[in-house]
Short mmCIF file of C-alpha atoms in Angstrom, two decimals:
data_model
loop_
_atom_site.label_atom_id
_atom_site.label_comp_id
_atom_site.label_asym_id
_atom_site.label_seq_id
_atom_site.Cartn_x
_atom_site.Cartn_y
_atom_site.Cartn_z
CA MET A 7 170.23 105.27 140.60
CA ASP A 8 168.03 107.12 143.12
CA ARG A 9 167.90 110.09 140.85
CA ILE A 10 166.84 107.96 137.88
CA GLU A 11 164.25 106.08 139.89
CA LYS A 12 162.83 109.32 141.26
CA ARG A 13 162.36 110.73 137.83
CA ILE A 14 160.85 107.54 136.49
CA ALA A 15 158.34 107.53 139.44
CA ILE A 16 157.47 111.19 138.77
CA LEU A 17 157.02 110.54 134.97
CA TYR A 18 154.83 107.43 135.74
CA GLY A 19 152.63 109.42 138.14
CA LEU A 20 152.25 112.38 135.80
CA ARG A 21 151.45 110.12 132.84
CA ARG A 22 148.98 108.17 134.96
CA ASN A 23 147.23 111.25 136.08
CA ARG A 24 147.12 112.63 132.55
CA ILE A 25 145.67 109.46 131.07
CA ASN A 26 143.11 109.28 133.86
CA GLN A 27 142.05 112.84 132.88
CA LEU A 28 141.86 112.03 129.16
CA LEU A 29 139.83 108.88 129.80
CA GLU A 30 137.50 110.28 132.44
CA SER A 31 134.67 110.85 129.96
CA TYR A 32 134.90 107.13 128.98
CA HIS A 33 134.74 106.02 132.59
CA LEU A 34 138.15 104.44 132.26
CA THR A 35 141.37 104.59 134.22
CA TYR A 36 145.05 104.28 133.37
CA GLU A 37 145.03 100.60 134.42
CA ASP A 38 141.88 99.99 132.37
CA TYR A 39 143.64 101.55 129.35
CA GLU A 40 146.64 99.36 129.83
CA ILE A 41 144.46 96.21 129.69
CA ILE A 42 142.38 97.51 126.71
CA LEU A 43 145.58 98.41 124.85
CA ALA A 44 147.05 94.96 125.44
CA LEU A 45 143.85 93.22 124.27
CA HIS A 46 143.54 95.50 121.24
CA TYR A 47 146.88 94.13 119.96
CA ALA A 48 146.47 90.51 121.17
CA GLU A 49 142.82 89.49 121.93
CA GLY A 50 142.24 86.20 123.52
CA LEU A 51 144.87 86.61 126.22
CA SER A 52 144.60 84.80 129.60
CA VAL A 53 144.64 86.69 132.88
CA GLU A 54 148.29 85.56 133.41
CA GLU A 55 149.25 86.80 129.95
CA ILE A 56 147.58 90.22 130.64
CA GLU A 57 149.47 90.35 134.00
CA ALA A 58 152.77 89.69 132.24
CA GLU A 59 152.01 92.23 129.59
CA THR A 60 150.79 95.03 131.84
CA LYS A 61 152.86 94.32 134.94
CA ILE A 62 149.71 95.04 137.00
CA ASP A 63 149.63 93.15 140.34
CA LEU A 64 147.42 90.00 139.89
CA ARG A 65 145.13 90.89 142.85
CA LEU A 66 144.46 94.44 141.46
CA LEU A 67 144.25 92.99 137.94
CA LYS A 68 141.47 90.63 138.89
CA LEU A 69 139.52 93.51 140.46
CA ILE A 70 140.03 95.66 137.32
CA LEU A 71 138.93 92.88 135.07
CA LYS A 72 135.85 92.27 137.12
CA HIS A 73 135.00 95.99 136.77
CA LEU A 74 135.68 96.01 133.04
CA VAL A 75 133.44 92.98 132.53
CA GLU A 76 130.68 94.55 134.67
CA LYS A 77 130.86 97.75 132.57
CA ASN A 78 130.95 95.71 129.27
CA PHE A 79 134.39 96.87 128.23
CA ILE A 80 135.72 93.35 127.96
CA GLU A 81 134.27 89.82 127.68
CA ILE A 82 135.54 86.47 128.97
CA LYS A 83 135.17 83.42 126.78
CA ASP A 84 136.73 80.18 127.68
CA ASP A 85 139.06 81.86 130.20
CA LYS A 86 140.28 84.24 127.51
CA LEU A 87 139.78 87.95 127.48
CA PHE A 88 138.35 89.93 124.56
CA LEU A 89 137.32 93.53 123.88
CA SER A 90 133.60 93.97 123.74
CA GLU A 91 132.04 95.25 120.53
CA ASP A 92 131.37 98.60 122.21
CA THR A 93 135.10 98.93 123.26
CA GLN A 94 136.27 98.03 119.77
CA LYS A 95 134.12 100.92 118.45
CA ILE A 96 135.47 103.52 120.87
CA TYR A 97 139.04 102.35 120.86
CA PRO A 98 140.16 104.50 117.92
CA GLN A 99 138.86 107.65 119.81
CA ILE A 100 140.68 106.54 122.97
CA LYS A 101 143.94 105.91 121.08
CA ARG A 102 143.68 109.20 119.22
CA ALA A 103 143.21 111.12 122.51
CA ILE A 104 146.34 109.43 123.99
CA LYS A 105 148.33 109.90 120.83
CA ASP A 106 147.48 113.60 120.48
CA ASN A 107 148.40 114.15 124.08
CA ASN A 108 151.81 112.28 123.66
CA ASP A 109 152.54 114.29 120.47
CA GLU A 110 151.85 117.52 122.37
CA LEU A 111 154.15 116.51 125.25
CA ILE A 112 157.14 115.70 123.03
CA LYS A 113 156.77 118.43 120.37
CA SER A 114 159.62 120.45 122.15
CA LEU A 115 162.08 117.59 121.48
CA THR A 116 164.02 117.14 118.28
CA LEU A 117 163.78 113.77 116.63
CA ASP A 118 167.38 112.96 117.73
CA GLU A 119 166.60 113.86 121.34
CA PHE A 120 163.46 111.72 121.21
CA HIS A 121 165.34 108.69 119.81
CA ASP A 122 168.15 109.24 122.39
CA ILE A 123 165.62 109.16 125.24
CA ILE A 124 163.96 105.98 123.91
CA GLU A 125 167.38 104.27 123.54
CA LYS A 126 168.32 105.13 127.13
CA LEU A 127 165.02 104.05 128.45
CA ASP A 128 165.31 100.67 126.63
CA ARG A 129 168.78 100.22 128.22
CA LEU A 130 167.34 100.90 131.69
CA ILE A 131 164.55 98.42 131.12
CA GLU A 132 167.14 95.81 130.10
CA CYS A 133 168.97 96.47 133.33
CA TYR A 134 165.81 95.87 135.43
CA GLU A 135 164.79 92.76 133.54
#
């Protein structure tokens, strides 16, 4: 398992760094993006629901949320989190930048190889859960 865990850690670090680079012009980080992505698909989540969705440590999550509120990326209404109007406007640009990057990274894989990787990763996730 050590070999698998090492590769997962490497992939996570590389992806995190790449997303940080892609989002630098928006003044967002990888963790910010994870929260924005979760809220895009399910606005009105509580802090606990965001924690469960993103797997970000609660103490760190609260600091990130405070930053996102201060920078007007998200709003809190009745203890529920929502994307700000400005964030809703820039979300398609952010999503496109991430998608284009992901497409570039996997273009050397065949469709079968891609699906095989996804299937194996899903099985690993099930083992950890």
